[in-house]
XYZ file of C-alpha atoms in Angstrom:
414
model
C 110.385 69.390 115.305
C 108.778 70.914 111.935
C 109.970 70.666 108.814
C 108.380 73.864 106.599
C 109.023 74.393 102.593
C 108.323 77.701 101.326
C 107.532 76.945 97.903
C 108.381 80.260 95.698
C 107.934 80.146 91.855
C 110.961 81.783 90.037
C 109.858 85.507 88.236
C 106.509 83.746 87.805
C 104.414 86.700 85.438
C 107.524 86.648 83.374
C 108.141 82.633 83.453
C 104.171 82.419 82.527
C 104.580 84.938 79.180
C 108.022 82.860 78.049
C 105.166 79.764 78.051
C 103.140 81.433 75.694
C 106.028 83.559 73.564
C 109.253 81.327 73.634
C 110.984 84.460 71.880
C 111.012 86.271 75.383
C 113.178 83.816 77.128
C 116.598 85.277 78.234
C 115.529 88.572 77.238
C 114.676 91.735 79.512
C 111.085 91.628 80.239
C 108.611 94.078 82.111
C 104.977 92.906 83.131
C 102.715 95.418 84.120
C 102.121 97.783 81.059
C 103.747 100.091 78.370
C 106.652 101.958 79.133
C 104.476 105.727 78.710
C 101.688 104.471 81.076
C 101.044 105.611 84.933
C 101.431 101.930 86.038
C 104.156 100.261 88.254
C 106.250 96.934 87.332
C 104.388 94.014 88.257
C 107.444 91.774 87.545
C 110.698 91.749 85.763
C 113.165 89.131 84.349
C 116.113 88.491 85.743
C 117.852 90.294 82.774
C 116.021 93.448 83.489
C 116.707 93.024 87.357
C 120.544 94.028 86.065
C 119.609 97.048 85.228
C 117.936 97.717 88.883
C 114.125 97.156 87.273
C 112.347 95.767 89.832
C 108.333 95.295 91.551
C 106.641 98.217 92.291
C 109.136 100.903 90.371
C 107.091 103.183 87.585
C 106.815 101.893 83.968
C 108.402 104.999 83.152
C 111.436 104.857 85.589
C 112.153 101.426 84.509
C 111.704 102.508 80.869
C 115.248 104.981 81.893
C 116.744 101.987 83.733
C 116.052 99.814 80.750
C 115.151 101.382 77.377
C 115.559 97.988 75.565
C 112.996 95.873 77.633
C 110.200 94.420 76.431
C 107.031 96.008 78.408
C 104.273 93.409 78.465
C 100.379 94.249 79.795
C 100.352 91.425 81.330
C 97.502 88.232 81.297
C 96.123 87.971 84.830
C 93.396 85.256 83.489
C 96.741 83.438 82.395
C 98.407 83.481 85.946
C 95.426 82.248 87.816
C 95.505 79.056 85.324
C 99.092 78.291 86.031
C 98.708 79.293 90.043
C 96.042 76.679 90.131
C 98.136 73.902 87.830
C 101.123 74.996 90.902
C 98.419 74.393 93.455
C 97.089 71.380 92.506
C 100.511 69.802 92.455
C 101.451 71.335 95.630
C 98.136 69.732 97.483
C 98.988 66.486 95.967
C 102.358 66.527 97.073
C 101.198 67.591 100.907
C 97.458 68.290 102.044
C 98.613 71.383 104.347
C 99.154 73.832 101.888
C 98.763 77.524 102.300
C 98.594 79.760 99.486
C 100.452 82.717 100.390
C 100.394 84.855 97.011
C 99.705 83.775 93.890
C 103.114 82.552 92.833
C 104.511 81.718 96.598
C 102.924 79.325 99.252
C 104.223 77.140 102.516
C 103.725 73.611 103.289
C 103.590 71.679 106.600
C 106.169 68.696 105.573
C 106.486 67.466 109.104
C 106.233 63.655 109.674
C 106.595 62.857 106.046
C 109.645 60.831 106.333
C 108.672 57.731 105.456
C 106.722 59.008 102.038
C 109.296 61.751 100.540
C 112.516 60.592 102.950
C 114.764 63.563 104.329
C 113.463 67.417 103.624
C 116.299 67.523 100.739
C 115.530 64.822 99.160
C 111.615 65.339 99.444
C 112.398 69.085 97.900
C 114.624 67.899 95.092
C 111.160 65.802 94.140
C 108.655 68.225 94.535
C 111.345 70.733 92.479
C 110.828 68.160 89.776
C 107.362 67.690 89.901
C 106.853 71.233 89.179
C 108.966 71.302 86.404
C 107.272 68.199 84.487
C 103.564 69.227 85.557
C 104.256 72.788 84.856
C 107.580 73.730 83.085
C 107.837 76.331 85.452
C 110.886 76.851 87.638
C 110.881 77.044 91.585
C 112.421 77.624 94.544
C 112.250 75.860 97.557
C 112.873 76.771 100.988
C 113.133 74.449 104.526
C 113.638 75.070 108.101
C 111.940 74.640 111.333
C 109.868 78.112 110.761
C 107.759 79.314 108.035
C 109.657 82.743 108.326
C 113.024 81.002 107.882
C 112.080 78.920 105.016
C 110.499 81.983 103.210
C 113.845 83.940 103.639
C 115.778 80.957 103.004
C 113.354 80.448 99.533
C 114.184 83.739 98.596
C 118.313 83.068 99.128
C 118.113 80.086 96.719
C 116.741 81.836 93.894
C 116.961 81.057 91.334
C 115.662 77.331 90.844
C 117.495 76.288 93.500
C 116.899 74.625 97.177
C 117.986 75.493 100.522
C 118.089 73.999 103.964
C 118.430 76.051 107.116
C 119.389 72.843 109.653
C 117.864 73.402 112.941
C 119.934 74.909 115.563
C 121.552 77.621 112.865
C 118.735 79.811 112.275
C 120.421 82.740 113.688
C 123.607 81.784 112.452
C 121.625 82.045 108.370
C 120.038 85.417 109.445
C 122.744 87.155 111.727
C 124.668 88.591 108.152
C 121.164 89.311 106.255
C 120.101 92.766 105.684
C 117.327 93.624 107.898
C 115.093 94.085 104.905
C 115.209 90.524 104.411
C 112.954 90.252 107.161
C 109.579 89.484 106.227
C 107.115 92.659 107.084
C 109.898 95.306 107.476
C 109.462 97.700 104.380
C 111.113 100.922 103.706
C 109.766 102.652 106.763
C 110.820 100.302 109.268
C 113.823 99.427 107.484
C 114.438 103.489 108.415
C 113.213 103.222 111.471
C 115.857 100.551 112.027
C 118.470 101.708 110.275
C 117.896 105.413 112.548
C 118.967 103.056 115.893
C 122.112 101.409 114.456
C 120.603 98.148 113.118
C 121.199 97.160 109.246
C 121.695 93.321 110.005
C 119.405 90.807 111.070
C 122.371 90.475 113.606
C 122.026 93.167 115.136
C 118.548 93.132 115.502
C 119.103 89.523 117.546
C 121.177 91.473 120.255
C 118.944 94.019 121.227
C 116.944 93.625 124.044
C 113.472 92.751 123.772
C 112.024 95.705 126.060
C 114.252 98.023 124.000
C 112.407 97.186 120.840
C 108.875 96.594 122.218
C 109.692 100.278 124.017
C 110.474 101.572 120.505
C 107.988 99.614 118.307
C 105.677 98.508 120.388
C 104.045 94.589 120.012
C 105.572 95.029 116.588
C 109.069 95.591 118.325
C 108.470 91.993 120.312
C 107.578 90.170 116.558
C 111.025 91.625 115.287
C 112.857 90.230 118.447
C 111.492 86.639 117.834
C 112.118 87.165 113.522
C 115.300 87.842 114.166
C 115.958 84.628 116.152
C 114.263 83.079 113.294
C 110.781 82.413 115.052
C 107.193 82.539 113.532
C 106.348 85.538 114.930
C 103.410 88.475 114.125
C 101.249 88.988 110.818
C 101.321 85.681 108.684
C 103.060 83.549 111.107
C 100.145 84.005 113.943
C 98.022 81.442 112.317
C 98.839 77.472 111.347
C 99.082 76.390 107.817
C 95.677 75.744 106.661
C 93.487 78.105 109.098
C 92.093 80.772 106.227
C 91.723 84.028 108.323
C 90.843 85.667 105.259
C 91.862 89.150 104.821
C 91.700 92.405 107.308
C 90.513 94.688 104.697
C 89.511 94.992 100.384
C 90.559 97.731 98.288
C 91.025 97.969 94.305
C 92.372 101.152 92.717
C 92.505 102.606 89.265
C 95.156 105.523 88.125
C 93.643 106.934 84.293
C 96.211 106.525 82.172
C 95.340 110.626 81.755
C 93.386 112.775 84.360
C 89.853 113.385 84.215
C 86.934 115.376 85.265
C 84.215 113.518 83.683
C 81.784 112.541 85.956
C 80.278 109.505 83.661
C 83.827 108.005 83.006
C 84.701 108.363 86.866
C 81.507 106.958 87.966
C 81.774 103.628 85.875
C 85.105 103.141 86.892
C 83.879 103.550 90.627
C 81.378 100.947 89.389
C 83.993 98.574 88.010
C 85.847 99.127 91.390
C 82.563 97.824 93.130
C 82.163 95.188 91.367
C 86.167 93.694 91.643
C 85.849 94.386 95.602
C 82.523 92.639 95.889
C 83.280 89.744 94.261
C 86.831 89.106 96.199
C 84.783 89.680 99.384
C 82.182 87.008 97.984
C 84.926 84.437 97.482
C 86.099 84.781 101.300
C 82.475 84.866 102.424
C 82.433 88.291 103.911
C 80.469 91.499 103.798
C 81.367 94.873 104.910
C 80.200 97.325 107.103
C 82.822 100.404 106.332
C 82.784 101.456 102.746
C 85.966 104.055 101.840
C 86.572 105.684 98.475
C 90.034 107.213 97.975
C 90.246 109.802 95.316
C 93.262 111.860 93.846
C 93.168 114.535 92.238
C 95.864 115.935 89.787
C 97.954 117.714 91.827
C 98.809 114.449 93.999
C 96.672 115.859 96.645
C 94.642 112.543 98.495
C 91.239 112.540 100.389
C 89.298 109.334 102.044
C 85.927 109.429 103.069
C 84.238 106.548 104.589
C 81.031 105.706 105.415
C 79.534 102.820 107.899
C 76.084 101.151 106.951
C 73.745 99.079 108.736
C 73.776 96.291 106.920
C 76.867 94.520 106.364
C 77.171 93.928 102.481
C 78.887 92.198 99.465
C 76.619 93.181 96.533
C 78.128 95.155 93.919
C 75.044 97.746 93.941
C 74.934 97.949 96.983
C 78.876 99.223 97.588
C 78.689 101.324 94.696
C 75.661 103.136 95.959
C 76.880 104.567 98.873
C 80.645 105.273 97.201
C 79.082 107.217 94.404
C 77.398 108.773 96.996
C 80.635 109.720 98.757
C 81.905 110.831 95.643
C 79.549 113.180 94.485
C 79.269 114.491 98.466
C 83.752 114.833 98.240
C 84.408 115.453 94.479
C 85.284 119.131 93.314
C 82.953 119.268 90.047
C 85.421 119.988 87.288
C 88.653 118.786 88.881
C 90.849 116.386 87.374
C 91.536 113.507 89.186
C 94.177 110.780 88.948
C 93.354 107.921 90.829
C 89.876 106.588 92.272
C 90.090 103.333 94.869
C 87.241 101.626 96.713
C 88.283 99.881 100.224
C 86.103 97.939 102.462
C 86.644 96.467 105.851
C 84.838 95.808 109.286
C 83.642 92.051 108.514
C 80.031 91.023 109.963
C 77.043 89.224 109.501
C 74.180 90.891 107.559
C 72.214 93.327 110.631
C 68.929 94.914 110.346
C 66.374 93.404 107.482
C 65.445 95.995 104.761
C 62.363 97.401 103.947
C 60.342 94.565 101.631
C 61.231 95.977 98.457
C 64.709 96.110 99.263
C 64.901 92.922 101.169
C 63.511 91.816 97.734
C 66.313 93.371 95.561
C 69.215 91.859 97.902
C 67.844 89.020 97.284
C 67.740 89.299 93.589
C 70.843 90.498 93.335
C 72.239 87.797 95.615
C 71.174 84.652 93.208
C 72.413 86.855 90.434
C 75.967 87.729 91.827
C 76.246 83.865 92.059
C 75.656 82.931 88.937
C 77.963 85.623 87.824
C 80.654 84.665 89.914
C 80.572 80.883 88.784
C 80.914 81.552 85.060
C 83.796 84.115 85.854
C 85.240 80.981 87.840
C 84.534 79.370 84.489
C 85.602 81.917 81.888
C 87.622 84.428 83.559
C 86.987 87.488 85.716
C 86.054 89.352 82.435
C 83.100 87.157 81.329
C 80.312 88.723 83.298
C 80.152 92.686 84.421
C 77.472 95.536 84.894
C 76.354 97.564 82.118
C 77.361 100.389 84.405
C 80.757 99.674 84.277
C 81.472 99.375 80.380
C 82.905 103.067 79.966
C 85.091 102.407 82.968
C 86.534 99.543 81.500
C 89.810 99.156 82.187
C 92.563 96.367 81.850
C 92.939 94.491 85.012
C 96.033 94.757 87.404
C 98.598 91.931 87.670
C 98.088 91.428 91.414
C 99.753 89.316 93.695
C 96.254 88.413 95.215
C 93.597 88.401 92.743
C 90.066 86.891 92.863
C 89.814 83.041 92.232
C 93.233 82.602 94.152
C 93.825 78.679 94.500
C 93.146 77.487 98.154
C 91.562 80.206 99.238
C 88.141 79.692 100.226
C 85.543 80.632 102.558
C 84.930 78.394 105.871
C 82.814 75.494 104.654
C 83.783 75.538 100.966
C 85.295 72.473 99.966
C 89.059 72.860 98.358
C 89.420 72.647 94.936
């Protein structure tokens, strides 16, 4: 039998800023950006969750919600530091640890009995480990599955431990809310709701060919989740195997619109160079380059291109998405939002001409050395000249470069 924690730390962008401001604690806090900006919530406090502020929502909406929050930017160099301080005492506590998000990860606990004792008492430890090494609050959840212990992590907020015994999985999910289910977002969650089901319950009884009829293989993953089985997406792989990701993409919305060409083409730049270096860190290059680009009126075009040589060099990406840019772009329209997205993984193909097998290779040795002083100094410490205009401040994401335990096959852990 396994025995899974899902380790999940409490409000985390919001615990990290009370660390650094004391005068924040208890009071209603917004990460992400100022209440007049374009942005979305990155986090709230529990005293602005009262007021229905939550991930995701506009600044401005949650402005309305909450007039009296305080909005912070937000210090992404800040939450890598503590994710790796949570890491490291994570991967001393169990050496299969897999860092799911930057505040949330899972850990293989089976057979460790004899070093920890039971699962509640081991928990109760590792919740006061985190504390000392940290002073950051956590919640812990255990069961059998990962995808129990993650819904069970998320019932014991906040600070607090659970324990789904084996044998009453579906008795813990039966009354849940379907959207409790890890992978079901709004659509599903419609989709669902459409056929009569709103509890996990209700999922449990339907039969499976009903749901793989009416979902597909994603039907069949819902029929197992709802028993409380590892089962599709996250839950395919064993703690510890690093698929890496399906796909790259980094987006920008101006806080106001623009049709200047110079501005949008250094912030296509900066977009470059954020995807290549998270595609550097998981050893990959891409073969499909995308830009997205919206213009002011909300209306979205994507354009992709395929080249034939798989690549992670900044240059290199933005060439051929300022390329698509220029080919897709309406020359004096305003546009909102530019996003570069790569995907299709392989090796490097054909060799270049000599001049530009040259360059690659110049620019290879000089990405490196880039990417180990912003491993040193922060994501901000090295960038191209190209991308100075299109400066902007970096996204609180849930997955950003230099993410503890993730590493390409053959780098050592950290």
């Amino acid at each position: 039998m396994k025995t899974y924690f899902h380790v999940d730390m409490d409000a985390f962008f919001v615990s990290v800023e009370e660390l650094f401001d004391p005068s924040l604690k208890g009071q209603p806090v917004v990460v992400g950006g100022r209440p007049n900006e374009r942005g979305v919530v990155s986090a709230a406090s529990y005293a602005a969750r009262k007021f229905g502020v939550h991930s995701a929502m506009p600044l401005r909406t949650a402005y309305k919600l909450c007039p009296q929050a305080i909005f912070v930017d937000g210090h992404p160099e800040r939450y890598r530091e503590c994710s790796q301080q949570v890491y490291d005492v994570l991967h001393a506590f169990s050496p299969l640890v897999e860092m799911a998000s930057i505040d949330e990860a899972y850990l293989d606990m089976t057979g460790t009995e004899r070093l920890y004792g039971p699962p509640m008492k081991a928990a109760h430890l590792l919740h006061e480990r985190m504390k000392a090494r940290t002073n950051l609050n956590c919640s812990i959840g255990i069961a059998a599955s990962r995808l129990v212990a993650k819904i069970s992590s998320d019932q014991a907020k906040p600070n607090g431990v659970l324990w789904v015994l084996p044998g009453q999985e579906s008795a813990f999910l039966a009354p849940l809310d379907v959207r409790k289910v890890p992978g079901v977002g709004k659509v599903t969650e419609k989709n669902l709701h459409a056929v009569g089901i709103r509890k996990v319950g209700d999922l449990a009884r339907l039969d499976e060919a009903f749901l793989e009829q009416r979902f597909g293989k994603w039907g069949l993953a819902l029929a197992g989740k709802s028993r409380g089985l590892d089962a599709g997406g996250w839950f395919d792989t064993e703690i510890g195997e690093n698929e890496g990701p399906k796909s790259i993409s980094h987006e920008h919305t101006f806080s106001e619109d623009t049709a200047d060409p110079a501005q949008m083409e250094s912030t296509l730049a900066r977009l470059c160079e954020m995807v290549g270096r998270r595609m550097r860190e998981h050893g990959l290059s891409a073969r499909t380059i995308q830009l997205k680009l919206r213009y002011s009126d909300f209306s979205t075009i994507t354009r992709a291109h395929s080249v034939p040589r798989a690549t992670h060099i900044d240059t290199e990406i933005y060439e051929e998405i300022r390329e698509l840019f220029h080919r897709n772009w309406t020359p004096g329209a305003t546009v909102r939002l530019l996003g570069v997205h790569v995907s299709g993984w392989a090796d490097e193909g054909e060799q270049m001409s000599l001049m530009g097998e040259e360059r690659h290779e110049k620019w290879e040795g000089a990405l490196a050395a880039a990417d180990k002083l912003r491993d040193k100094f922060g994501e901000s410490a090295v960038s191209l000249a190209s991308t100075l205009r299109g400066r902007f401040r970096e996204r609180t994401h849930e997955n950003p470069a230099s993410l503890p335990g993730k590493r390409p096959p053959g780098k050592p852990a950290q």
